[in-house]
Every structure is written in C-alpha cells, then in structure tokens.
PDB file of C-alpha atoms in Angstrom:
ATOM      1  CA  UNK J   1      28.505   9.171  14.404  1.00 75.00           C
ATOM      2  CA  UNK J   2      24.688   9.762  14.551  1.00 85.00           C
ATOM      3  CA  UNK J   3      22.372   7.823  12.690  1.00 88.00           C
ATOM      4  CA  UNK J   4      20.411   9.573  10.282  1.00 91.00           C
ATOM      5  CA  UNK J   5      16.474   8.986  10.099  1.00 94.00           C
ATOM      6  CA  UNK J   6      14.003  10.156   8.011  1.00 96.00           C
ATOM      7  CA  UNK J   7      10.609  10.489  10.016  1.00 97.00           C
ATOM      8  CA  UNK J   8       7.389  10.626   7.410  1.00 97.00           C
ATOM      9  CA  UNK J   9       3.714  11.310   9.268  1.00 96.00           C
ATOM     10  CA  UNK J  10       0.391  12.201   8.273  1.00 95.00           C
ATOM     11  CA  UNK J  11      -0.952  14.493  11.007  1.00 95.00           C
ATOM     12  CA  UNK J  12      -4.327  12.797  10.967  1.00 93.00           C
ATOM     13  CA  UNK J  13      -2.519   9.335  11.846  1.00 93.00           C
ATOM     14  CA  UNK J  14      -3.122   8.318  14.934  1.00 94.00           C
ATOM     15  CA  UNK J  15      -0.260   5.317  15.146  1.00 93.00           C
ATOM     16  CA  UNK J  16       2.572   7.915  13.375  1.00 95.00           C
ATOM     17  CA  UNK J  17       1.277  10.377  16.390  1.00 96.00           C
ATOM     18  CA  UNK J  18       2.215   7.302  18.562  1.00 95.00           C
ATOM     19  CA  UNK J  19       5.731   6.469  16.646  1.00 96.00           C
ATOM     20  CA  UNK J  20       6.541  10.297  17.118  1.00 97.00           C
ATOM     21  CA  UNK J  21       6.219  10.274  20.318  1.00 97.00           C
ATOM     22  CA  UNK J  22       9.087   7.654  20.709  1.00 97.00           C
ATOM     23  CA  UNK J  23      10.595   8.986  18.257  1.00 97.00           C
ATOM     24  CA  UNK J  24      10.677  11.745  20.177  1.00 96.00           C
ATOM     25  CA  UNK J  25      12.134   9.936  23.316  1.00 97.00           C
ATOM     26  CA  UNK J  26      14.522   8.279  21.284  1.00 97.00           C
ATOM     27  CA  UNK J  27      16.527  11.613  20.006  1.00 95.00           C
ATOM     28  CA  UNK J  28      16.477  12.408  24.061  1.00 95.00           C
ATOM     29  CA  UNK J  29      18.489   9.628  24.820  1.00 95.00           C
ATOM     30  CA  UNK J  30      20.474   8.048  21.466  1.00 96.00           C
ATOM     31  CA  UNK J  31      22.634  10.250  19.004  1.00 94.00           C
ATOM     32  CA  UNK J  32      20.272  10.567  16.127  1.00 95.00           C
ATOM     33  CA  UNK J  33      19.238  13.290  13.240  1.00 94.00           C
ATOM     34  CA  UNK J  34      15.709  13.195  12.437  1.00 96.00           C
ATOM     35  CA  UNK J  35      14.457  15.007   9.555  1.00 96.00           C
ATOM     36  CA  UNK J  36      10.367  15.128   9.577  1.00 97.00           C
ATOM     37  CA  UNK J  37       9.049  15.046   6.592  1.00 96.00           C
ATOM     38  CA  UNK J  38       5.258  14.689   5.221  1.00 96.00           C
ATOM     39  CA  UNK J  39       3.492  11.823   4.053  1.00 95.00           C
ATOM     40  CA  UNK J  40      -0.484  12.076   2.440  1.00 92.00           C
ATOM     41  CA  UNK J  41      -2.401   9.355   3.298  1.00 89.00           C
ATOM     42  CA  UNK J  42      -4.724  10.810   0.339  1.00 88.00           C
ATOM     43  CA  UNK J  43      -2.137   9.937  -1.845  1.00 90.00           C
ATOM     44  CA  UNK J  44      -1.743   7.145  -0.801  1.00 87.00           C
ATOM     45  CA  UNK J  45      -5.291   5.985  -1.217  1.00 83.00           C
ATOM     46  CA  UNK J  46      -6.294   8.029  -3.370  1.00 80.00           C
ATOM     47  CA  UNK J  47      -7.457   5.144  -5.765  1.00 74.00           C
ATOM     48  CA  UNK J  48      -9.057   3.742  -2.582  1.00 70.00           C
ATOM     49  CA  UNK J  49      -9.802   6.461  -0.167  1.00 55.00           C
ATOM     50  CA  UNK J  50     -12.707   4.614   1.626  1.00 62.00           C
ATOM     51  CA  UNK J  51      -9.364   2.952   3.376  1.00 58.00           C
ATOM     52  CA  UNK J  52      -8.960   6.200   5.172  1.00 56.00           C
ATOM     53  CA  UNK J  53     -11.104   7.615   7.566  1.00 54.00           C
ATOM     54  CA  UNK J  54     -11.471  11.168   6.383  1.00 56.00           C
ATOM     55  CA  UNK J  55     -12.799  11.831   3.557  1.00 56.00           C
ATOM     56  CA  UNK J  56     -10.377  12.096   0.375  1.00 59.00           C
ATOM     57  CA  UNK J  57     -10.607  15.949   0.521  1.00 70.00           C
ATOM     58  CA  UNK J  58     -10.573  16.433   4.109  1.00 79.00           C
ATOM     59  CA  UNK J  59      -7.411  14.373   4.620  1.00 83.00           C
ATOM     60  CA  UNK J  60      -4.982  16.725   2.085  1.00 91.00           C
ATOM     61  CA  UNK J  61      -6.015  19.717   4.439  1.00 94.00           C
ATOM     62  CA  UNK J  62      -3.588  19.019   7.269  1.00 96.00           C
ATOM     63  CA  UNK J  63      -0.342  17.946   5.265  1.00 96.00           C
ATOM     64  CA  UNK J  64      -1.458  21.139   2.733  1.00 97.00           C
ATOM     65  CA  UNK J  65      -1.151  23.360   5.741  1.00 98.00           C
ATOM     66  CA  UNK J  66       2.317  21.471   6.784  1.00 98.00           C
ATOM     67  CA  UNK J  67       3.949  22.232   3.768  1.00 97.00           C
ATOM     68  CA  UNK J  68       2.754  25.784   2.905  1.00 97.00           C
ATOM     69  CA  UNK J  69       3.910  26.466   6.229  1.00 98.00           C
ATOM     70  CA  UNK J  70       7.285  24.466   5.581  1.00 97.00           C
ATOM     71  CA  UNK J  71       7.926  26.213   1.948  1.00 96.00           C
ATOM     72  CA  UNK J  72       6.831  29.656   2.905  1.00 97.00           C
ATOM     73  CA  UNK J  73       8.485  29.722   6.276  1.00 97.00           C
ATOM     74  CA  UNK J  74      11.323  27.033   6.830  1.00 96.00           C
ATOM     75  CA  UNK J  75      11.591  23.414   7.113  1.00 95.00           C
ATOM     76  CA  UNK J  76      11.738  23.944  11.021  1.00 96.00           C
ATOM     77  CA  UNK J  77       8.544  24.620  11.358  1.00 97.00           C
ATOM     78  CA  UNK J  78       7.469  21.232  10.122  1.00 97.00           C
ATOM     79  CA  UNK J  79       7.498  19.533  13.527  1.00 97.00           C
ATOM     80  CA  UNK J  80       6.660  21.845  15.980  1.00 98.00           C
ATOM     81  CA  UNK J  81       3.292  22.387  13.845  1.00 98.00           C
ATOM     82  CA  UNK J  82       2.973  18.640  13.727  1.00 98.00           C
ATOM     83  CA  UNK J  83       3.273  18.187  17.468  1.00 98.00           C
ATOM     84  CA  UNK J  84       0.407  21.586  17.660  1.00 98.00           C
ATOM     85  CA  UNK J  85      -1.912  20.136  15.579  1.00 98.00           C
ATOM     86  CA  UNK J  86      -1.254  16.536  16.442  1.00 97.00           C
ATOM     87  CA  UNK J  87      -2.004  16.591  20.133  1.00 97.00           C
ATOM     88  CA  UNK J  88      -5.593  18.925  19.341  1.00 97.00           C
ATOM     89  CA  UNK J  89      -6.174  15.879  17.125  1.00 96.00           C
ATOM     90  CA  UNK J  90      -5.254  13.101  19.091  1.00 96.00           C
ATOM     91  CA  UNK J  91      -4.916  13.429  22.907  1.00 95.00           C
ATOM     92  CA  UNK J  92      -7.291  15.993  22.455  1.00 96.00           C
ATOM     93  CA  UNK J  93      -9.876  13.733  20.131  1.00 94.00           C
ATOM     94  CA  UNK J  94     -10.324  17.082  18.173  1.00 93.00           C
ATOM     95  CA  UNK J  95      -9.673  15.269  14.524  1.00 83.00           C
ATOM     96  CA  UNK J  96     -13.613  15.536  12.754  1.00 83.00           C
ATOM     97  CA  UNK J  97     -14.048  17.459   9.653  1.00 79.00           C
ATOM     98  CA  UNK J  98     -15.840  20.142  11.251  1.00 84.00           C
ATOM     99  CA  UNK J  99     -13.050  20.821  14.097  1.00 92.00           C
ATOM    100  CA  UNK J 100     -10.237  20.677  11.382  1.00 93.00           C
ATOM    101  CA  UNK J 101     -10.293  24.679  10.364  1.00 95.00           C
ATOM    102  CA  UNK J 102      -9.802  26.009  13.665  1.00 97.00           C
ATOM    103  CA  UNK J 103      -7.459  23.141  15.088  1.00 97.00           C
ATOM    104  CA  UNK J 104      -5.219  23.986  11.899  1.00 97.00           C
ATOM    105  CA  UNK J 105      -5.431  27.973  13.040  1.00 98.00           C
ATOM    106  CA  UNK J 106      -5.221  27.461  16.306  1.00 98.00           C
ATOM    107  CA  UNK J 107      -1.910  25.116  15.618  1.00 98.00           C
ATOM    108  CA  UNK J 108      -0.392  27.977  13.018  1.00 98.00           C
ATOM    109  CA  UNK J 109      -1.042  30.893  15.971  1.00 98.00           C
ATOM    110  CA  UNK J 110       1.045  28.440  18.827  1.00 98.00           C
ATOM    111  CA  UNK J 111       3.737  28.134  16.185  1.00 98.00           C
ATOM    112  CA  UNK J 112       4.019  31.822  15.586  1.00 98.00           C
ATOM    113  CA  UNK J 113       2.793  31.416  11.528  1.00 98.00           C
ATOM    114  CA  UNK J 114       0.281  33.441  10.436  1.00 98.00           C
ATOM    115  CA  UNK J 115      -3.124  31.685  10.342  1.00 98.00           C
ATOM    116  CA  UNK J 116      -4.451  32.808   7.376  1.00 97.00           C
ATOM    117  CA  UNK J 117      -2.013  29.921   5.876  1.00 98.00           C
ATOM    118  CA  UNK J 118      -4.577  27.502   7.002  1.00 97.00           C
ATOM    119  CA  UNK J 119      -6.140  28.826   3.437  1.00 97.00           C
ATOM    120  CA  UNK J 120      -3.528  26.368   2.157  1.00 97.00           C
ATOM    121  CA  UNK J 121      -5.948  23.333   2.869  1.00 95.00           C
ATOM    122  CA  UNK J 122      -8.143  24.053  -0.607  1.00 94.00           C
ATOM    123  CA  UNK J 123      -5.391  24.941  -2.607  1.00 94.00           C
ATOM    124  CA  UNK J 124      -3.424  22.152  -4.707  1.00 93.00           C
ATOM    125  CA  UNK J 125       0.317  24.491  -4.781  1.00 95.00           C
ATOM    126  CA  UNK J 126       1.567  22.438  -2.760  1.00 95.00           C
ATOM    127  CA  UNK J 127       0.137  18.743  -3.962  1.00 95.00           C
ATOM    128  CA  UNK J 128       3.152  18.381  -6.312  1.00 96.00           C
ATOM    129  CA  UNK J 129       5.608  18.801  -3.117  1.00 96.00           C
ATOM    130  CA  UNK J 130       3.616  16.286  -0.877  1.00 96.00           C
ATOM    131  CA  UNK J 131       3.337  13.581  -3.735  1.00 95.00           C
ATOM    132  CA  UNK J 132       7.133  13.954  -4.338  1.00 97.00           C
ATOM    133  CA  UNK J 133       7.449  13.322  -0.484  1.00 96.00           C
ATOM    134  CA  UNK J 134       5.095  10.717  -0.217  1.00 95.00           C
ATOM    135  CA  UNK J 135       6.873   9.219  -3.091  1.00 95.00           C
ATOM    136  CA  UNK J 136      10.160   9.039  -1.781  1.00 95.00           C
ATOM    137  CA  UNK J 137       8.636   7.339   1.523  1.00 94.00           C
ATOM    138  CA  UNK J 138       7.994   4.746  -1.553  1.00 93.00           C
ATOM    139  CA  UNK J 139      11.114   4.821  -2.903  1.00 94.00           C
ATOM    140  CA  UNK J 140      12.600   3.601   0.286  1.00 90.00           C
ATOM    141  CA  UNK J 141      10.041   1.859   2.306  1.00 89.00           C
ATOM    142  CA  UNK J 142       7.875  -0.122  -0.900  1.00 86.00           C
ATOM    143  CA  UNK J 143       4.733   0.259  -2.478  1.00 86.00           C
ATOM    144  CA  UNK J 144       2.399  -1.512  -0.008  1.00 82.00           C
ATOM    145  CA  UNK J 145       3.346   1.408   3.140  1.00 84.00           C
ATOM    146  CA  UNK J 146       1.032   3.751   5.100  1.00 85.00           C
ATOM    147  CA  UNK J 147       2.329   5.747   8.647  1.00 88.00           C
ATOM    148  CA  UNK J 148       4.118   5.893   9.760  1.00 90.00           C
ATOM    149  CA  UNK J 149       7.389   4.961   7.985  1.00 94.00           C
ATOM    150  CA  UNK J 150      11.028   5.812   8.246  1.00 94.00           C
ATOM    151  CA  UNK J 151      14.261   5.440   6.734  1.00 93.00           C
ATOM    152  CA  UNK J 152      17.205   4.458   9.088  1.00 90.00           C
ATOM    153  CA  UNK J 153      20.481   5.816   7.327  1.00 87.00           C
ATOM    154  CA  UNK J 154      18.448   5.149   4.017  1.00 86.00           C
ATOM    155  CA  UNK J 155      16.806   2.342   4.987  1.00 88.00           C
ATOM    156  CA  UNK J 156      13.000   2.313   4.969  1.00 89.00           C
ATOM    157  CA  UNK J 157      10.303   0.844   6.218  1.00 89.00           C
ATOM    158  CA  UNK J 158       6.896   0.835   7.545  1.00 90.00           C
ATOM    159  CA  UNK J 159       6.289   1.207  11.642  1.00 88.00           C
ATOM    160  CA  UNK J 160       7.009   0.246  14.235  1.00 92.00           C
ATOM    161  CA  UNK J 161       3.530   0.473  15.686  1.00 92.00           C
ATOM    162  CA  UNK J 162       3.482   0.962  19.247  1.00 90.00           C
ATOM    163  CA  UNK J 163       0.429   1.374  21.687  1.00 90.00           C
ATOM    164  CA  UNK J 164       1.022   3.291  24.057  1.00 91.00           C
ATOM    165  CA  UNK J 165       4.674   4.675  22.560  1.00 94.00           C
ATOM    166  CA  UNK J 166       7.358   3.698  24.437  1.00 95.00           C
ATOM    167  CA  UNK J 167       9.169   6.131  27.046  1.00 96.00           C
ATOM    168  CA  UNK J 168      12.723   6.783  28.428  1.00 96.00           C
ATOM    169  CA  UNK J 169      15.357   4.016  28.108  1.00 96.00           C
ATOM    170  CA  UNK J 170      12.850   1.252  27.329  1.00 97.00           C
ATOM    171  CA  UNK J 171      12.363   3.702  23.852  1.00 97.00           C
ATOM    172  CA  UNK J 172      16.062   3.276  23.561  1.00 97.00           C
ATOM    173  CA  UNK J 173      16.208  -0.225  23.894  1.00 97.00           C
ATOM    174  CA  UNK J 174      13.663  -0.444  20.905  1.00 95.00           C
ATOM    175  CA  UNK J 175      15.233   1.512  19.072  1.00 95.00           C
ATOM    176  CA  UNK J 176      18.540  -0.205  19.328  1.00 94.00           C
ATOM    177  CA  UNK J 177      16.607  -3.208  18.391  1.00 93.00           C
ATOM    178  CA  UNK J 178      15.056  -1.164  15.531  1.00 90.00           C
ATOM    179  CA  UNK J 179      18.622  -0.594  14.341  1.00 87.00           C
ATOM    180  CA  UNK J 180      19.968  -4.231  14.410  1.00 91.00           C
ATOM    181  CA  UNK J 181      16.676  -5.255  12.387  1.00 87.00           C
ATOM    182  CA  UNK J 182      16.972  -2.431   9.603  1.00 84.00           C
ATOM    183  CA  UNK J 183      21.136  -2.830   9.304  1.00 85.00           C
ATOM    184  CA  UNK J 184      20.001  -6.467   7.448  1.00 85.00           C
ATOM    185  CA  UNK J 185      20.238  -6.365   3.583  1.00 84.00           C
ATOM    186  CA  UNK J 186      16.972  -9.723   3.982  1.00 85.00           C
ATOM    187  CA  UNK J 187      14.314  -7.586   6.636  1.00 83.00           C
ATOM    188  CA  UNK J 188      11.534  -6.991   5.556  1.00 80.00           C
ATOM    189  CA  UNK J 189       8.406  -7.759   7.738  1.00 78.00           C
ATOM    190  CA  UNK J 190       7.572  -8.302  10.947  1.00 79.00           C
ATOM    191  CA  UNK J 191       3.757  -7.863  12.132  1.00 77.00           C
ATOM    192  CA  UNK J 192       1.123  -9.279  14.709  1.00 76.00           C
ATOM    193  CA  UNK J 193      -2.581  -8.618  14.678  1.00 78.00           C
ATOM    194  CA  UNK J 194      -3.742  -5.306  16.858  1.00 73.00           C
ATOM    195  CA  UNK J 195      -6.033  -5.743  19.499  1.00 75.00           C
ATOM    196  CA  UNK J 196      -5.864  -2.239  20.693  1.00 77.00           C
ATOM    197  CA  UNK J 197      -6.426   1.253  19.604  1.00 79.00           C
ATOM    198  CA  UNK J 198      -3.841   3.980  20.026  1.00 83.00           C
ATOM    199  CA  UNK J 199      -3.249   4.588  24.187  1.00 80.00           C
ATOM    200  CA  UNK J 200      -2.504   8.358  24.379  1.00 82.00           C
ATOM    201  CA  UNK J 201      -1.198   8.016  27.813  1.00 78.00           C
TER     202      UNK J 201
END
C-alpha cells in the first residue's frame, strides 16, 4: 500500500526547492502518492513580512500564478509549473522582483498554459484558495511552520531541510527514516543550526 503525502511549497523557497527535489527522488524509488499543493509564505508572515525576503506583495505573485493555473486548468499542472519556475528561480538565481514577470511567463509557455495567466499575480481571486491551503498545512503541521512541510498519511510537519537534497537510494533511506519518525503519536522536533545555504548541485 503506498503512503500518501501531502507536499506544500512556496515557489520562492529555496529549502522546499531543495525538499522537492528529494521528494522527487523518493517517488522514483519508494511506493508513494504525492499530492503538491501550495503554501504562501505571505500568509504566513503576513503580520511579519520583513521575515521573508520578498516583499509582502511580490511574494503572493508566484503561488497566485500556481493556483490560477491549477483552478483554471487542472490540478496537474501544479508541479510541472513549480519545477518551471522553480529551477529559473533557483539553479538559475533568477528570483528578484524585477525578473519575476517574465520567469512566471516564461514558466506558463514551457507548461503549455497560456501566459497571459501570469496576470493572476495582482489579482486577489485566488487569495481565498491559497489561505485555505496554507491553512490546512496548519491544521496538520502547527502554527509555528514555514516550507517546506508535509503530511505523511496525515501526519504533518515542517522539513526536512536538506542541503544539497539527497539523491537515489540514500533519498530512500531518509525517507524510510522520515517514515519511522512521523508514524510516532510523541514527534515533534528535531533541528540543528544551518551553516550552509541551499547547494543546487
């Protein structure tokens, strides 16, 4: 029976970029069902957005775009446009506020989505949608999260962090580890300082 994970990100998040990518790995190599879903990190600090590094504005645009494209086109299309506009952001260091219009059309056209839903970024249609997802991140990870976080057969929780994310069966053997941790009722924390920045290798 495959386990059953929920997978939130904020595209601008450099550590859920890193997560993905084992996350990615993992669903190579271990039976699992991974639903990708949104998370804002201007929601999330939206009562503190100096804790982000966007602007409050500036960081609704890519999750906007995410989820007009989601709603308007199918669910499916929420990870392959995360992986398009996450690697112009990250491997490809494309992530200031002045790049973010054309990496979010460029990401729409390699998807096959029209690019004129990169209009989505002003609008607030959709800001009901991403606070309900970002909520249920809450609902089963805590209060006190950021990105990335997933649930593990309902199960939540913020991380793993990984620099650089882990590849092939080492991925597997963390997440089998991953798995014991979650499956106990008392888990809740485990966390060293980091002393590097995400390795896109």
């Amino acid at each position: 029976m495959s386990d059953t994970v929920d997978f939130w990100f904020d595209p601008l998040c450099p550590w859920a970029w890193m997560t993905s990518r084992w996350m990615g790995e993992v669903e190579q190599i271990r039976d699992v069902q991974v639903n990708w879903r949104v998370i804002s990190l201007g929601i999330l600090n939206e009562d503190n957005p100096e804790n982000h590094h966007h602007g409050h504005i500036e960081s609704m645009w890519p999750v906007r775009v995410v989820e007009a494209a989601a709603q308007a086109h199918g669910d499916q299309y929420r990870k392959p446009l995360y992986d398009a506009i996450g690697t112009r952001i990250h491997p490809g260091r494309r992530g200031k506020d002045d790049q973010l219009v054309a990496v979010l059309e460029e990401s729409l056209q390699e998807v096959g989505l029209p690019t004129e839903l990169a209009e989505a970024r002003n609008s607030e249609d959709h800001d009901d949608a991403l606070r309900a997802s970002t909520d249920a991140a809450r609902a089963v990870a805590g209060q006190d999260i950021g990105t990335p976080c997933i649930a593990v057969n309902g199960v939540g929780f913020f991380g793993p962090v990984f620099t650089p994310a882990p590849k092939g069966e080492e991925a597997g053997r963390i997440w089998d580890a991953a798995l014991t941790l979650s499956s106990y009722p008392g888990f809740y924390e485990l966390k060293r300082g980091r002393e590097k920045g995400p390795d896109f290798s």
